Coordinates of C-alpha atoms in Angstrom, one line a residue:
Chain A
X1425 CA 18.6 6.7 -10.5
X1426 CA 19.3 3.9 -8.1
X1427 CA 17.5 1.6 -5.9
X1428 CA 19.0 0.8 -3.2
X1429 CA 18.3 -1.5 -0.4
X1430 CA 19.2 -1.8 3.5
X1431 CA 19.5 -5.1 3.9
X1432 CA 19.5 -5.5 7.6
X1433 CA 16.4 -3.1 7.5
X1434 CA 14.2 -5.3 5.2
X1435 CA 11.7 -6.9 7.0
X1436 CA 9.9 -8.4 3.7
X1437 CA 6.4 -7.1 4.0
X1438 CA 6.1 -6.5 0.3
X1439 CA 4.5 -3.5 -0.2
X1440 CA 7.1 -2.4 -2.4
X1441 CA 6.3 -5.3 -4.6
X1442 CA 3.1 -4.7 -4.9
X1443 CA 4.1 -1.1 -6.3
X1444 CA 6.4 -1.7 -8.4
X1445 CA 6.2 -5.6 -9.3
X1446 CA 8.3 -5.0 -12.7
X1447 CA 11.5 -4.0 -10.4
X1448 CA 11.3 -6.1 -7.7
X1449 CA 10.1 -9.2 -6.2
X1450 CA 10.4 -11.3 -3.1
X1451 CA 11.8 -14.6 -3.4
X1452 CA 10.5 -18.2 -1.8
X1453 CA 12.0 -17.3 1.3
X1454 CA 10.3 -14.0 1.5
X1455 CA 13.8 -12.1 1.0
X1456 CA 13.7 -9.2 -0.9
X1457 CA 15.5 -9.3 -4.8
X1458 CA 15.6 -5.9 -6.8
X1459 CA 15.8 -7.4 -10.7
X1460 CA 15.7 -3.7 -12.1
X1461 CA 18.1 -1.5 -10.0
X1462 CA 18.6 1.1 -12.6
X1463 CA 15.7 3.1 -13.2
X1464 CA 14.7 5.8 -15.7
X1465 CA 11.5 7.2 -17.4
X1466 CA 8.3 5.6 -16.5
X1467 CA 10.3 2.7 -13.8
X1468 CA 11.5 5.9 -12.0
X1469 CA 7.4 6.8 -11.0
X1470 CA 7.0 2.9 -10.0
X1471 CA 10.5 3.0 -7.9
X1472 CA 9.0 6.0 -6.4
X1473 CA 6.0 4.5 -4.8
X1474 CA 7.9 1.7 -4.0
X1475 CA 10.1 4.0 -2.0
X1476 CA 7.1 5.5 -0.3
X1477 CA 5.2 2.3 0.8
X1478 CA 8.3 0.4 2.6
X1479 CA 7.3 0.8 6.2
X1480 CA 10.5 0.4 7.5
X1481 CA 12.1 2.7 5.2
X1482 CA 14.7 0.2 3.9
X1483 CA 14.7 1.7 -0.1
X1484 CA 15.8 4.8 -1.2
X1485 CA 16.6 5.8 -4.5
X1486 CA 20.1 7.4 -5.1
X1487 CA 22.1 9.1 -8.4
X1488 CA 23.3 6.2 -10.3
Chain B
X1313 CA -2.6 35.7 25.2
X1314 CA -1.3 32.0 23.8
X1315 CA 1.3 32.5 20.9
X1316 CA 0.5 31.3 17.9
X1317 CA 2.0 28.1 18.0
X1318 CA 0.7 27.6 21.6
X1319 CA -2.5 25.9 23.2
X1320 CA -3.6 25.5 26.3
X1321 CA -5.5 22.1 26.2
X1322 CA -4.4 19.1 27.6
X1323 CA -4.3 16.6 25.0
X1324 CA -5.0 13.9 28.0
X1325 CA -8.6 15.6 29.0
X1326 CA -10.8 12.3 28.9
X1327 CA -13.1 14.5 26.5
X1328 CA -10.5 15.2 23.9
X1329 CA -9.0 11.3 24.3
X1330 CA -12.7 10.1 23.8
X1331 CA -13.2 12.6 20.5
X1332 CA -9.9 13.3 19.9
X1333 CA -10.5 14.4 15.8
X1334 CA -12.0 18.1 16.4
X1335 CA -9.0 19.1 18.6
X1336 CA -6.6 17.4 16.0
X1337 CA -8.2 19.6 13.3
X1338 CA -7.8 22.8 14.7
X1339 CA -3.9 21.8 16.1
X1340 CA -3.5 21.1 12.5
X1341 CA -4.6 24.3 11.2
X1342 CA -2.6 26.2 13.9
X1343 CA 0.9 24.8 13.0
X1344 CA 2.9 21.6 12.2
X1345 CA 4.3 21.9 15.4
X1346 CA 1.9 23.2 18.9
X1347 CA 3.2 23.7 22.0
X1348 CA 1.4 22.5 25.2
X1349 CA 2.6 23.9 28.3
X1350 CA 0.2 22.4 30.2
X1351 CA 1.7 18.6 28.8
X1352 CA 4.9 20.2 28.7
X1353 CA 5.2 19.0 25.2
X1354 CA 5.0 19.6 21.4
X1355 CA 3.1 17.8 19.1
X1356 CA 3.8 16.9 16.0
X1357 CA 0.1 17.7 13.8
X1358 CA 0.8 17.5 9.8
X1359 CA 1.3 14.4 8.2
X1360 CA 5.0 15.4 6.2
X1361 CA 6.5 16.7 9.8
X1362 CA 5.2 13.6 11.3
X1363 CA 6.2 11.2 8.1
X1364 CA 10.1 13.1 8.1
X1365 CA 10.5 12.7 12.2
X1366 CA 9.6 9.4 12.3
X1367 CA 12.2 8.6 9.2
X1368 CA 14.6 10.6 11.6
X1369 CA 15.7 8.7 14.7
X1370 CA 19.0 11.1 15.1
X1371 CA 16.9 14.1 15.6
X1372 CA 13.9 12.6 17.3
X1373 CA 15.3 10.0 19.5
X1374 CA 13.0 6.9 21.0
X1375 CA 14.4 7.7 24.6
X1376 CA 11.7 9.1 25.8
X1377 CA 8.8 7.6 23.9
X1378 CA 7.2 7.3 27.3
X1379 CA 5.5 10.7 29.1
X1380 CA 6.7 9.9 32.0
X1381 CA 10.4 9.4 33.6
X1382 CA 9.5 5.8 34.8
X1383 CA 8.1 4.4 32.2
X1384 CA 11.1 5.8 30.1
X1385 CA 13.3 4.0 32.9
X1386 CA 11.7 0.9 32.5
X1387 CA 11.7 0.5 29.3
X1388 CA 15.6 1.2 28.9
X1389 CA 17.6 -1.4 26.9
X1390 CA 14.7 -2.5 24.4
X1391 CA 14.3 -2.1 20.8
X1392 CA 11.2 0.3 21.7
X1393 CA 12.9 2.8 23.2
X1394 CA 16.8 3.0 21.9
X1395 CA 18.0 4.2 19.0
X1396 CA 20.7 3.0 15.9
X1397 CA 23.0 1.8 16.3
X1398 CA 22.1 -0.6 19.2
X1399 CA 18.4 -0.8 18.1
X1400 CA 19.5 -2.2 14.9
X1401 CA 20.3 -5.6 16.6
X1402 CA 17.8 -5.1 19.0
X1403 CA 15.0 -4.9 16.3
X1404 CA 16.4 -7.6 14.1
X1405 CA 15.8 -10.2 17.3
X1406 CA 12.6 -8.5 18.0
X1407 CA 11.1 -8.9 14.6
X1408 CA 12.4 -12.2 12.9
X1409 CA 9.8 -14.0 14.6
X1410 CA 7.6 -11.7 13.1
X1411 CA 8.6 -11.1 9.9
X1412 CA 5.8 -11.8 6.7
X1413 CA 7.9 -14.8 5.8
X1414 CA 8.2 -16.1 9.6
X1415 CA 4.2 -15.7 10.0
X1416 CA 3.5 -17.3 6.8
X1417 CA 2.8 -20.9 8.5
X1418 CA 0.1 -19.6 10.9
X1419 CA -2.3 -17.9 8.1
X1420 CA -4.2 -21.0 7.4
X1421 CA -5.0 -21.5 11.5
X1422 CA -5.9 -17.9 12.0
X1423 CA -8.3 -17.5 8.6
X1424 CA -9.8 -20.6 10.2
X1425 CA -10.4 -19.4 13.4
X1426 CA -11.4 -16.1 12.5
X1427 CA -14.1 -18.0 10.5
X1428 CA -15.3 -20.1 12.9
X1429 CA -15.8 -17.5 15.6
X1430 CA -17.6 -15.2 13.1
X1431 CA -19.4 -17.7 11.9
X1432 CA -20.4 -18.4 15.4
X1433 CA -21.7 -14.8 16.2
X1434 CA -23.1 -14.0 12.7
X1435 CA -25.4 -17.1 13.6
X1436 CA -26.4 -15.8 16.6
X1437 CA -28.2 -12.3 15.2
X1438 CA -27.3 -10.3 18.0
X1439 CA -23.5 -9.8 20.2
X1440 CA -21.5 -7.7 22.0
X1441 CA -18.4 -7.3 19.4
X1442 CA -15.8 -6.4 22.3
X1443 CA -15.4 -8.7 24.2
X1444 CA -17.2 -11.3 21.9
X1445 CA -14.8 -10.5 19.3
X1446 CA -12.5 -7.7 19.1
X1447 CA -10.9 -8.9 22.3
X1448 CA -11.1 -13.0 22.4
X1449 CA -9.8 -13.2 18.8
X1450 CA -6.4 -11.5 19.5
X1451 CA -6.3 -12.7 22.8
X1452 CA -6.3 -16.4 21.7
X1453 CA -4.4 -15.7 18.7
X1454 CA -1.4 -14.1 20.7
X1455 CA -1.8 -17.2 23.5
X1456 CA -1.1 -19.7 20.6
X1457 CA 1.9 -17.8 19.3
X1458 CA 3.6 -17.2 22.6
X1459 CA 2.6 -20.6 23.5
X1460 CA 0.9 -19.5 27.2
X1461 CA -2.8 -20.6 28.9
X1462 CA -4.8 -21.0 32.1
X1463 CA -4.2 -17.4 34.3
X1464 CA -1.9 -16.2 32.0
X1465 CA -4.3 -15.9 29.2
X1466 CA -7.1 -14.7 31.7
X1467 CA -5.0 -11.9 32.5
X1468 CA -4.0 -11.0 29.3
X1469 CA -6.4 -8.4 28.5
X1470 CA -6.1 -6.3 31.6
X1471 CA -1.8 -7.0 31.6
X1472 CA -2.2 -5.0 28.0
X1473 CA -4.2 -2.5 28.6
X1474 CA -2.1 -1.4 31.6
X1475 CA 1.1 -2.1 29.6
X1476 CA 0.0 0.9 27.2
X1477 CA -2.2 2.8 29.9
X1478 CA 1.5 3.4 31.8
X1479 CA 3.2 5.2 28.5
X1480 CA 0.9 8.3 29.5
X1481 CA 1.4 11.3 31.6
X1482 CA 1.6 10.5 35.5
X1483 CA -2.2 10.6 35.6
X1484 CA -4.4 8.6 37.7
X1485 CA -5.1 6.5 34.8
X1486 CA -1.4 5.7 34.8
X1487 CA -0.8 5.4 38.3
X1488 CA -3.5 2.8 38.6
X1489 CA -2.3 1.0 36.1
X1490 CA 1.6 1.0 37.2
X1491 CA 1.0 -1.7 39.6
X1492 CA -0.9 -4.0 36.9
X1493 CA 1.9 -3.9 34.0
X1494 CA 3.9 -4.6 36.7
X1495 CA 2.5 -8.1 37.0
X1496 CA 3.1 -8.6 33.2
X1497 CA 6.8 -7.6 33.7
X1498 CA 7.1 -9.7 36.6
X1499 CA 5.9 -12.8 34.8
X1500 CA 7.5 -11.9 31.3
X1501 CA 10.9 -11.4 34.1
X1502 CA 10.2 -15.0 35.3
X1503 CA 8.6 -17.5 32.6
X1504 CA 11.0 -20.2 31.4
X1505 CA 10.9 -22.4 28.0
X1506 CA 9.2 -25.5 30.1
X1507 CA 6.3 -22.5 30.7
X1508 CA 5.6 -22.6 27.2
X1509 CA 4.0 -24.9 24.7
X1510 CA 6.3 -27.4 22.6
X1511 CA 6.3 -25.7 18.9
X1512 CA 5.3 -22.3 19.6
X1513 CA 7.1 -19.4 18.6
X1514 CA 7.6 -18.5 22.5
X1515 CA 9.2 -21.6 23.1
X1516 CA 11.3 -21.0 20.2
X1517 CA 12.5 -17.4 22.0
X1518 CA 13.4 -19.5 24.7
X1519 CA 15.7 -21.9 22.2
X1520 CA 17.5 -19.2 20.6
X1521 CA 18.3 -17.9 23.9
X1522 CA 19.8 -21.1 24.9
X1523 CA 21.6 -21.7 21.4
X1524 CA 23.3 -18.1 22.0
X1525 CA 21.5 -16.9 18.9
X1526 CA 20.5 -13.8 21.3
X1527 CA 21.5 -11.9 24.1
X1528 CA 21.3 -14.5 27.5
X1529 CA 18.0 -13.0 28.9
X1530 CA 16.6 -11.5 26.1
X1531 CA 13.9 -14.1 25.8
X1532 CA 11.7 -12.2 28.4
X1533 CA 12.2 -8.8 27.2
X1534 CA 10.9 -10.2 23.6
X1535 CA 8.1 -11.9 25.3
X1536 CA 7.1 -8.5 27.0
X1537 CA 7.0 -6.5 24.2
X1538 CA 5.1 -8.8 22.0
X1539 CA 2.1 -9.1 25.0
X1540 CA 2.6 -5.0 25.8
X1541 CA 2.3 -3.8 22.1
X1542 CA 0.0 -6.7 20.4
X1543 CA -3.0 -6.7 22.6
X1544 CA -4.3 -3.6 23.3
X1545 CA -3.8 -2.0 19.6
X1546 CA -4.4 -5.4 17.7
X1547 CA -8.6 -5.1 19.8
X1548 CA -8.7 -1.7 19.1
X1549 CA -8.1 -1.9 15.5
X1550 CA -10.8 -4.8 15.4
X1551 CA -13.6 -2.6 17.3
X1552 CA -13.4 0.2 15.0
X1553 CA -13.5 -2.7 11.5
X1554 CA -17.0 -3.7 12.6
X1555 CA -17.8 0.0 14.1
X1556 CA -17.1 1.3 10.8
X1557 CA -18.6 -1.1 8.6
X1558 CA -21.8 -0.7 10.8
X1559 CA -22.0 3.2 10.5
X1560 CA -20.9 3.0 6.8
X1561 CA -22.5 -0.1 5.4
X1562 CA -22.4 1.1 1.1
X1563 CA -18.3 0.6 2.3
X1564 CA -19.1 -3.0 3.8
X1565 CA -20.9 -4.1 0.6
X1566 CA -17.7 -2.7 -1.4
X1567 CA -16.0 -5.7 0.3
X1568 CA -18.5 -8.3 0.1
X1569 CA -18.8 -7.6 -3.7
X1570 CA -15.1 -7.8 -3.8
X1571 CA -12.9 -9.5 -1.2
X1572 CA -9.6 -7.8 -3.2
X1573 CA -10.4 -4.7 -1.0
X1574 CA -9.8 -6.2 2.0
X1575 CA -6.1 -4.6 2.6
X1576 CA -7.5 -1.4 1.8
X1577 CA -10.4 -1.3 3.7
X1578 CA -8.3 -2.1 6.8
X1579 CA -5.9 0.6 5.6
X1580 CA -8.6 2.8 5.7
X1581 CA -10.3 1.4 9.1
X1582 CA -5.9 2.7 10.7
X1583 CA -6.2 5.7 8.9
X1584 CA -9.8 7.0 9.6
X1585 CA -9.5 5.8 13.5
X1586 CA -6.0 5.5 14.5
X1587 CA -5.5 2.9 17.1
X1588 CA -2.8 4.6 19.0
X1589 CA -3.6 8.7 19.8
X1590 CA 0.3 9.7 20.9
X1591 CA 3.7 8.4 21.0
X1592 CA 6.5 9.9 22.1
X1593 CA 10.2 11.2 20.8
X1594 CA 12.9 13.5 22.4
X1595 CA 14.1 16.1 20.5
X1596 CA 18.1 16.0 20.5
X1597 CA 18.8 19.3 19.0
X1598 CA 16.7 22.3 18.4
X1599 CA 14.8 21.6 14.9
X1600 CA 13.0 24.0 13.1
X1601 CA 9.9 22.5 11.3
X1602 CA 8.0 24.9 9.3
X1603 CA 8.9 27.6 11.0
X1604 CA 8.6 26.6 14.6
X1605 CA 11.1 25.6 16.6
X1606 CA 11.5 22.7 19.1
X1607 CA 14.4 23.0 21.3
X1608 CA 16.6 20.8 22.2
X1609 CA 16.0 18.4 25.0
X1610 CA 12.3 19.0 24.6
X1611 CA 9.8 15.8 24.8
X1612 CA 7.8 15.6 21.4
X1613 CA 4.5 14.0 20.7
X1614 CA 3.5 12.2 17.7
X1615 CA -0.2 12.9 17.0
X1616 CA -0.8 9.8 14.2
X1617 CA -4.5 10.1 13.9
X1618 CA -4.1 14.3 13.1
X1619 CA -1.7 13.6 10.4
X1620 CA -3.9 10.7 9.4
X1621 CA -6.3 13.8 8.2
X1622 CA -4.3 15.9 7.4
X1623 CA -5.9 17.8 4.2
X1624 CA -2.5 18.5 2.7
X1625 CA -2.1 14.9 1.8
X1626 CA -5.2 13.0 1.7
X1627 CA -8.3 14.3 0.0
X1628 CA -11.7 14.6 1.3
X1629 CA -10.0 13.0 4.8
X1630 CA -12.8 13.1 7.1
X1631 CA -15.0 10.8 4.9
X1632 CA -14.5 6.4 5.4
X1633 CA -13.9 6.1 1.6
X1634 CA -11.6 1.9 1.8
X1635 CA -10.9 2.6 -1.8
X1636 CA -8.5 5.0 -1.6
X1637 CA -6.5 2.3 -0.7
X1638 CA -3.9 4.5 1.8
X1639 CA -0.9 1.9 2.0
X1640 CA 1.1 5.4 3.4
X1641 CA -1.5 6.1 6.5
X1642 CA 0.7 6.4 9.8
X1643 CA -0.9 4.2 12.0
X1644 CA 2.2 1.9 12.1
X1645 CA 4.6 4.5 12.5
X1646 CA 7.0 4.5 9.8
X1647 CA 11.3 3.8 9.8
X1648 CA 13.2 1.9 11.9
X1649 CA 11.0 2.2 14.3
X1650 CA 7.5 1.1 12.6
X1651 CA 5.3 -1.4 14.1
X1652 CA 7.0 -4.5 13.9
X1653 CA 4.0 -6.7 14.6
X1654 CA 1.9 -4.6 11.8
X1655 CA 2.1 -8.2 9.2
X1656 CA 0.7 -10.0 12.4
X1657 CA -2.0 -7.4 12.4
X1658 CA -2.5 -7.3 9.4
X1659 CA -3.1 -11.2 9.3
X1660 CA -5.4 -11.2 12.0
X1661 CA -7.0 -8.2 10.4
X1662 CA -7.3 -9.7 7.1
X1663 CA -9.0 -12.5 8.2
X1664 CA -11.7 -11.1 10.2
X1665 CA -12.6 -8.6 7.4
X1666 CA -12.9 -11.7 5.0
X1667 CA -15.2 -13.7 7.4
X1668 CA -17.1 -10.9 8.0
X1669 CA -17.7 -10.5 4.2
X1670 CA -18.3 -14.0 3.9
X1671 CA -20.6 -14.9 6.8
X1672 CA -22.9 -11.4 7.1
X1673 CA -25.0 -10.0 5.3
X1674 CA -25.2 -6.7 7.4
X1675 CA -25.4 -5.7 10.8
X1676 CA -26.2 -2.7 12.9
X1677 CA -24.6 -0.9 15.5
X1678 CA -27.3 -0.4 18.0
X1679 CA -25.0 1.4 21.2
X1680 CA -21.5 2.1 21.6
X1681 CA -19.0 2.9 24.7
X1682 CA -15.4 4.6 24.8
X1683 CA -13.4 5.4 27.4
X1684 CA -10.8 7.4 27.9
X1685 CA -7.4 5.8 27.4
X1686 CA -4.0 7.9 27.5
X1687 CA -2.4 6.0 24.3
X1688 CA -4.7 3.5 22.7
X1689 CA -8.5 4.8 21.5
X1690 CA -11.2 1.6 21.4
X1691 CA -14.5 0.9 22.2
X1692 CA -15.5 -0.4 25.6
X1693 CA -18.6 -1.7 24.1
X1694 CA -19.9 -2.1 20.8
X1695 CA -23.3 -4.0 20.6
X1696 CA -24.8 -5.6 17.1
X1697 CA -28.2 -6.4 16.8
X1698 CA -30.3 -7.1 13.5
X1699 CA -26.7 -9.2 12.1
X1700 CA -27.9 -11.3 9.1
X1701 CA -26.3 -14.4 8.2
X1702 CA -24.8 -14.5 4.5

């Protein structure tokens, strides 16, 4: 699967971070960066939650 | 005879607004969706059918999250109450003043104050936490950020409360208040940059307005929504933290012991007591949500503090437990429509939990006032006796 991000939609209040801090972090200017967008096995349980948490319902995960 | 899906309460009575969770609970166990002819709405009751309307503005449009036609009216052409497209832009001007990363700057100055004022009170052994408290924190903290004093900030509290009061029904509660947000919009409608203090984030409004980085007179419309949607729920949510930690005090020493907790027990403190009892959507076709249908055209209301407990996706809901930690509770909405002052909140939030755990020792909650209130649910009163220093 994918992670994918709406830009525009990201407000950067990191709970998706705190989820799933091996995929993605946010940056020095508080943007949003997804380091692992391709997920499988146990990454596809952390992208998940990290799904779940964004308030503004900026990630979703897609088929790769 | 009610069908099944039906009830005839009025989810307005000042009993149910006062003690809203029994009348939640059996809604809940009724259907995900109840119809209330007497509000001439349906309410949304279980937390997946409220969770999947929010994340759904096509369906359950924000033109009507008011229950009444003039509120509705009024608040045409903001990011509250339009959809995507135009909300997209909208919320983008709305928010990036309030964005985690814009906010950063003012943590230092707000942990301080937050402090310093419980510091104060702790001292003293004995306060009313309202107005003391829950009220002057967020009050001065929103003053600073807009960059407003003298009879502005007097009013504040009372522009606020009407500013919410007015999303209800056409009640008497509403129509009282009417005239009183209307004082809020009329200064919001005529405040200028030279109003506002040098370096705030008001004044900054103001700027972008003039540099064309937003829509000429949008600068107001911001200013209004910050001051309608950050008082009234920001006191709220501060009453029921030391409400809470007073009734459940093995919970308070949880954070003492270990400050970590603190985003979790005020995730708890918006799930156990939601701040805000209703908000409203339009249904724009007829949708069918486990088994009921809502037709189209049909105003909807979102019940956050029922799907807060909803059994089918919290366990044990009706007990104040801050470690289950629930980062998904509803209280903020959720999508492109969620609270965007919610990393304010939880700033100011955050910091008054951690002075609290720094500065008391324990407290106890020796009486307590609500009243009714069509959209936000707080204490009146809430007095602390027997508060030990740490």
């Amino acid at each position: 699967m994918r992670i994918e991000l709406d830009r525009p939609r990201c407000e950067g209040h990191g709970l998706c971070e705190e989820a799933a801090p091996q995929l993605m972090h946010l940056d020095d200017d508080g943007e949003l960066v997804i380091d692992v967008p391709e997920v499988d096995g146990p990454d596809l349980d952390a992208a998940r939650s990290a799904v779940r948490v964004c308030p503004v319902a900026a990630l979703r995960l897609a088929a790769a | 005879m009610t069908a099944p899906t039906e009830s005839d309460i009025d989810i307005w009575d000042d009993r149910i607004l006062v003690d809203p969770y029994p009348t939640y609970a059996s809604l809940r166990e009724q259907a995900a969706v109840v119809h209330l002819p007497k509000n001439d709405l349906y309410v949304l009751t279980r937390y997946d059918a409220i969770r999947d309307a929010l994340g759904d503005p096509e369906t359950f449009s924000s033109t009507s999250i008011g229950f009444n036609l003039m509120v509705n009216e009024a608040l045409q052409g903001t990011s509250l109450a339009s959809d995507p497209p135009t909300h997209t832009q909208l919320r983008a001007t709305l928010s990036q003043n309030l964005t985690p990363r814009a906010l950063r700057g003012l943590k230092v100055t707000i942990d301080e104050k937050a402090d310093k004022l419980v510091a104060e009170l702790a001292a003293s052994g004995s306060f009313e936490a309202i107005d003391a408290l829950a009220r002057a924190f967020p009050i001065e903290i929103v003053a600073d950020l807009i960059g407003f004093s003298g009879h502005v900030k007097d009013n504040m509290l009372r522009w606020g409360q009407a500013a919410m009061q007015v999303i209800g029904p056409l009640n008497q509660r509403t129509q009282e208040s009417f005239p009183i947000a209307g004082e809020l919009y009329g200064w919001c409608s005529s405040v200028t940059a030279d109003d506002l203090a040098p370096g705030s984030i008001g004044r900054g409004i103001f700027d972008a307005e003039t540099r064309g980085d937003i829509p000429q007179g949008s600068a107001g419309h911001i200013i209004h929504q910050y001051l309608g949607a950050g008082v009234d729920t920001t006191i709220a949510s501060i009453g029921n933290i030391v409400a809470l930690f007073g009734r459940h005090p093995e919970q308070f020493e949880l954070v003492r012991e270990n400050p970590d907790l603190v985003p979790a027990a005020f995730a708890e403190v918006l799930r156990y007591w939601a701040p805000v009892h209703i908000w409203g959507r339009k249904a724009t076709r007829d949708v069918e949500i486990d088994g009921v249908t809502i037709p189209a055209g049909a105003q909807v209301g979102i019940l956050f503090g029922a799907g807060n407990r909803d059994p089918r996706h919290y366990g044990n809901p009706d007990s104040f437990d801050i470690i289950r930690n629930p980062v998904d509770h509803l209280s903020f909405g959720y999508g492109p429509h969620g609270c965007a002052g919610q990393g304010l909140a939880k700033l100011e939030a955050h910091a008054i939990i951690e002075a609290l755990a720094r500065r008391v020792k324990s407290l106890t909650v020796s009486g307590e006032l609500r009243e009714p209130s069509n959209i936000t649910r707080s204490f009146e009163k809430l007095n602390l006796e027997k508060v030990v220093s740490a």
